[in-house]
Amino acid sequence: ELKVEQNPLFLSMQEGKNYTIYCNYSTTSDRLYWYRQDPGKSLESLFVLLSNGAVKQEGRLMASLDTKARLSTLHITAAVHDLSATYFCAVEKVGGGADGLTFGKGTHLIIQP
Amino acid sequence: GAVVSQHPSWVICKSGTSVKIECRSLDFQATTMFWYRQFPKQSLMLMATSNEGSKATYEQGVEKDKFLINHASLTLSTLTVTSAHPEDSSFYICSAKNLAGNPYEQYFGPGTRLTVT
């Protein structure tokens, strides 16, 4: 059974600070996704990581993937209030067909002025 | 491009009744759609994988007779919650893959909030 663990589950930080969210998963996969969810809304795709060593950046967010360690990170640089949201990582089973995603529990991020 | 819609966006129904939720890919064809459920302040859980023209594949613990899924065309999948009970109240989100586009991307609908009274 594929398991995805995120930490921390809750993070309160000040604007301007840097922080990292970690995502560990239990079985072989090279498809790792990061999503953002605002309260009452659906998911917004942030990053799709498809290979070992993949690194993607968008604004103040940067995601990386280490398939050997089964670890992905989402790094926040110089946080701003608008980044307050819940962030999910998700892993797709590598089964050859179309597979649904297994999500981590999410990291509830609050960025205070 | 790659827009997924859901209808209705929210619905309230009485216990014992059935409710249908639609998931449409508006500008692309999707052989596969997925249905997820999210309880308040929790993560998303995959319920089932919906394939056009064939029976849906349900995840362990999801009652197929209670959550009926029909994927009648390349742009429409429906989820019917039968004999709904208050514990079925949740946020239901579908996603779809674009055949002709990025095979790794899943496009999520805006979700349907179901409240069973």
mmCIF file of N, CA, C and O in Angstrom, chain B residues 67-108:
data_model
loop_
_atom_site.group_PDB
_atom_site.id
_atom_site.type_symbol
_atom_site.label_atom_id
_atom_site.label_comp_id
_atom_site.label_asym_id
_atom_site.label_seq_id
_atom_site.Cartn_x
_atom_site.Cartn_y
_atom_site.Cartn_z
ATOM 1 N N PHE B 67 -21.909 4.213 -4.266
ATOM 2 C CA PHE B 67 -21.342 5.281 -5.092
ATOM 3 C C PHE B 67 -21.264 4.765 -6.533
ATOM 4 O O PHE B 67 -20.287 4.146 -6.941
ATOM 5 N N LEU B 68 -22.323 5.077 -7.289
ATOM 6 C CA LEU B 68 -22.407 4.585 -8.657
ATOM 7 C C LEU B 68 -21.702 5.551 -9.603
ATOM 8 O O LEU B 68 -21.997 6.734 -9.605
ATOM 9 N N ILE B 69 -20.814 5.011 -10.406
ATOM 10 C CA ILE B 69 -20.058 5.849 -11.328
ATOM 11 C C ILE B 69 -20.354 5.401 -12.759
ATOM 12 O O ILE B 69 -20.297 4.219 -13.073
ATOM 13 N N ASN B 70 -20.651 6.384 -13.585
ATOM 14 C CA ASN B 70 -20.920 6.141 -14.995
ATOM 15 C C ASN B 70 -20.067 7.085 -15.833
ATOM 16 O O ASN B 70 -20.112 8.291 -15.644
ATOM 17 N N HIS B 71 -19.286 6.524 -16.748
ATOM 18 C CA HIS B 71 -18.436 7.342 -17.613
ATOM 19 C C HIS B 71 -18.891 7.100 -19.033
ATOM 20 O O HIS B 71 -18.300 6.320 -19.769
ATOM 21 N N ALA B 72 -19.973 7.785 -19.409
ATOM 22 C CA ALA B 72 -20.677 7.471 -20.649
ATOM 23 C C ALA B 72 -20.012 8.039 -21.898
ATOM 24 O O ALA B 72 -20.251 7.562 -23.002
ATOM 25 N N SER B 73 -19.201 9.062 -21.729
ATOM 26 C CA SER B 73 -18.560 9.664 -22.892
ATOM 27 C C SER B 73 -17.164 10.123 -22.505
ATOM 28 O O SER B 73 -16.783 10.063 -21.336
ATOM 29 N N LEU B 74 -16.430 10.606 -23.490
ATOM 30 C CA LEU B 74 -15.054 11.038 -23.237
ATOM 31 C C LEU B 74 -14.978 12.367 -22.501
ATOM 32 O O LEU B 74 -13.891 12.832 -22.179
ATOM 33 N N THR B 75 -16.129 12.972 -22.256
ATOM 34 C CA THR B 75 -16.110 14.259 -21.568
ATOM 35 C C THR B 75 -16.995 14.299 -20.327
ATOM 36 O O THR B 75 -17.107 15.337 -19.681
ATOM 37 N N LEU B 76 -17.614 13.181 -19.969
ATOM 38 C CA LEU B 76 -18.545 13.211 -18.851
ATOM 39 C C LEU B 76 -18.464 11.952 -18.001
ATOM 40 O O LEU B 76 -18.542 10.831 -18.494
ATOM 41 N N SER B 77 -18.299 12.168 -16.711
ATOM 42 C CA SER B 77 -18.411 11.090 -15.731
ATOM 43 C C SER B 77 -19.376 11.553 -14.658
ATOM 44 O O SER B 77 -19.384 12.734 -14.291
ATOM 45 N N THR B 78 -20.202 10.640 -14.169
ATOM 46 C CA THR B 78 -21.133 11.001 -13.101
ATOM 47 C C THR B 78 -20.941 10.099 -11.895
ATOM 48 O O THR B 78 -20.628 8.913 -12.031
ATOM 49 N N LEU B 79 -21.125 10.691 -10.733
ATOM 50 C CA LEU B 79 -21.077 9.976 -9.462
ATOM 51 C C LEU B 79 -22.446 10.131 -8.815
ATOM 52 O O LEU B 79 -22.893 11.264 -8.588
ATOM 53 N N THR B 80 -23.117 9.022 -8.561
ATOM 54 C CA THR B 80 -24.403 9.061 -7.882
ATOM 55 C C THR B 80 -24.245 8.464 -6.496
ATOM 56 O O THR B 80 -23.831 7.307 -6.357
ATOM 57 N N VAL B 81 -24.567 9.273 -5.498
ATOM 58 C CA VAL B 81 -24.549 8.799 -4.121
ATOM 59 C C VAL B 81 -25.956 8.303 -3.818
ATOM 60 O O VAL B 81 -26.909 9.088 -3.796
ATOM 61 N N THR B 82 -26.110 7.016 -3.641
ATOM 62 C CA THR B 82 -27.442 6.436 -3.424
ATOM 63 C C THR B 82 -27.732 6.310 -1.935
ATOM 64 O O THR B 82 -26.837 6.091 -1.118
ATOM 65 N N SER B 83 -29.008 6.487 -1.599
ATOM 66 C CA SER B 83 -29.457 6.377 -0.208
ATOM 67 C C SER B 83 -28.487 7.114 0.720
ATOM 68 O O SER B 83 -27.871 6.523 1.621
ATOM 69 N N ALA B 84 -28.350 8.386 0.451
ATOM 70 C CA ALA B 84 -27.362 9.184 1.170
ATOM 71 C C ALA B 84 -27.665 9.260 2.660
ATOM 72 O O ALA B 84 -28.826 9.297 3.083
ATOM 73 N N HIS B 85 -26.603 9.287 3.445
ATOM 74 C CA HIS B 85 -26.709 9.449 4.893
ATOM 75 C C HIS B 85 -25.821 10.612 5.319
ATOM 76 O O HIS B 85 -24.918 11.012 4.567
ATOM 77 N N PRO B 86 -26.063 11.158 6.493
ATOM 78 C CA PRO B 86 -25.258 12.306 6.932
ATOM 79 C C PRO B 86 -23.750 12.058 6.872
ATOM 80 O O PRO B 86 -22.991 12.983 6.589
ATOM 81 N N GLU B 87 -23.318 10.829 7.088
ATOM 82 C CA GLU B 87 -21.869 10.554 7.035
ATOM 83 C C GLU B 87 -21.303 10.625 5.617
ATOM 84 O O GLU B 87 -20.074 10.592 5.436
ATOM 85 N N ASP B 88 -22.179 10.725 4.611
ATOM 86 C CA ASP B 88 -21.721 10.909 3.236
ATOM 87 C C ASP B 88 -21.453 12.379 2.926
ATOM 88 O O ASP B 88 -20.939 12.699 1.842
ATOM 89 N N SER B 89 -21.821 13.245 3.850
ATOM 90 C CA SER B 89 -21.560 14.671 3.658
ATOM 91 C C SER B 89 -20.062 14.883 3.520
ATOM 92 O O SER B 89 -19.285 14.464 4.385
ATOM 93 N N SER B 90 -19.678 15.508 2.438
ATOM 94 C CA SER B 90 -18.244 15.657 2.144
ATOM 95 C C SER B 90 -18.079 16.574 0.942
ATOM 96 O O SER B 90 -19.049 17.035 0.337
ATOM 97 N N PHE B 91 -16.834 16.832 0.611
ATOM 98 C CA PHE B 91 -16.467 17.582 -0.585
ATOM 99 C C PHE B 91 -15.995 16.555 -1.603
ATOM 100 O O PHE B 91 -15.027 15.827 -1.345
ATOM 101 N N TYR B 92 -16.687 16.467 -2.734
ATOM 102 C CA TYR B 92 -16.350 15.490 -3.757
ATOM 103 C C TYR B 92 -15.672 16.216 -4.921
ATOM 104 O O TYR B 92 -16.215 17.173 -5.477
ATOM 105 N N ILE B 93 -14.495 15.748 -5.276
ATOM 106 C CA ILE B 93 -13.703 16.400 -6.315
ATOM 107 C C ILE B 93 -13.353 15.374 -7.393
ATOM 108 O O ILE B 93 -12.918 14.268 -7.071
ATOM 109 N N CYS B 94 -13.543 15.766 -8.655
ATOM 110 C CA CYS B 94 -13.133 14.869 -9.724
ATOM 111 C C CYS B 94 -11.889 15.432 -10.403
ATOM 112 O O CYS B 94 -11.567 16.617 -10.268
ATOM 113 N N SER B 95 -11.192 14.564 -11.098
ATOM 114 C CA SER B 95 -10.061 15.008 -11.911
ATOM 115 C C SER B 95 -10.062 14.213 -13.202
ATOM 116 O O SER B 95 -10.691 13.153 -13.293
ATOM 117 N N ALA B 96 -9.362 14.729 -14.188
ATOM 118 C CA ALA B 96 -9.333 14.075 -15.493
ATOM 119 C C ALA B 96 -7.951 14.210 -16.107
ATOM 120 O O ALA B 96 -7.215 15.154 -15.823
ATOM 121 N N LYS B 97 -7.640 13.223 -16.938
ATOM 122 C CA LYS B 97 -6.382 13.286 -17.688
ATOM 123 C C LYS B 97 -6.698 13.596 -19.145
ATOM 124 O O LYS B 97 -7.667 13.076 -19.706
ATOM 125 N N ASN B 98 -5.864 14.420 -19.756
ATOM 126 C CA ASN B 98 -6.046 14.835 -21.132
ATOM 127 C C ASN B 98 -5.306 13.881 -22.052
ATOM 128 O O ASN B 98 -4.083 13.812 -22.039
ATOM 129 N N LEU B 99 -6.075 13.166 -22.883
ATOM 130 C CA LEU B 99 -5.494 12.196 -23.807
ATOM 131 C C LEU B 99 -4.409 12.796 -24.684
ATOM 132 O O LEU B 99 -3.365 12.205 -24.906
ATOM 133 N N ALA B 100 -4.718 13.963 -25.204
ATOM 134 C CA ALA B 100 -3.850 14.544 -26.220
ATOM 135 C C ALA B 100 -2.803 15.488 -25.637
ATOM 136 O O ALA B 100 -1.970 16.024 -26.349
ATOM 137 N N GLY B 101 -2.876 15.662 -24.333
ATOM 138 C CA GLY B 101 -1.955 16.612 -23.712
ATOM 139 C C GLY B 101 -0.916 15.930 -22.860
ATOM 140 O O GLY B 101 -0.438 14.850 -23.172
ATOM 141 N N ASN B 102 -0.565 16.546 -21.754
ATOM 142 C CA ASN B 102 0.427 16.006 -20.835
ATOM 143 C C ASN B 102 -0.143 14.770 -20.132
ATOM 144 O O ASN B 102 -1.098 14.891 -19.369
ATOM 145 N N PRO B 103 0.414 13.593 -20.353
ATOM 146 C CA PRO B 103 -0.170 12.385 -19.756
ATOM 147 C C PRO B 103 0.024 12.288 -18.256
ATOM 148 O O PRO B 103 -0.570 11.441 -17.607
ATOM 149 N N TYR B 104 0.861 13.143 -17.712
ATOM 150 C CA TYR B 104 1.136 13.073 -16.282
ATOM 151 C C TYR B 104 0.316 14.057 -15.463
ATOM 152 O O TYR B 104 0.277 13.978 -14.245
ATOM 153 N N GLU B 105 -0.327 14.990 -16.122
ATOM 154 C CA GLU B 105 -1.058 16.014 -15.393
ATOM 155 C C GLU B 105 -2.487 15.573 -15.150
ATOM 156 O O GLU B 105 -3.133 14.991 -16.026
ATOM 157 N N GLN B 106 -2.978 15.813 -13.942
ATOM 158 C CA GLN B 106 -4.388 15.602 -13.636
ATOM 159 C C GLN B 106 -5.022 16.957 -13.408
ATOM 160 O O GLN B 106 -4.492 17.766 -12.657
ATOM 161 N N TYR B 107 -6.146 17.182 -14.044
ATOM 162 C CA TYR B 107 -6.835 18.471 -13.950
ATOM 163 C C TYR B 107 -8.040 18.286 -13.044
ATOM 164 O O TYR B 107 -8.894 17.451 -13.299
ATOM 165 N N PHE B 108 -8.076 19.078 -12.003
ATOM 166 C CA PHE B 108 -9.108 18.925 -10.982
ATOM 167 C C PHE B 108 -10.291 19.853 -11.228
ATOM 168 O O PHE B 108 -10.122 21.006 -11.644
#
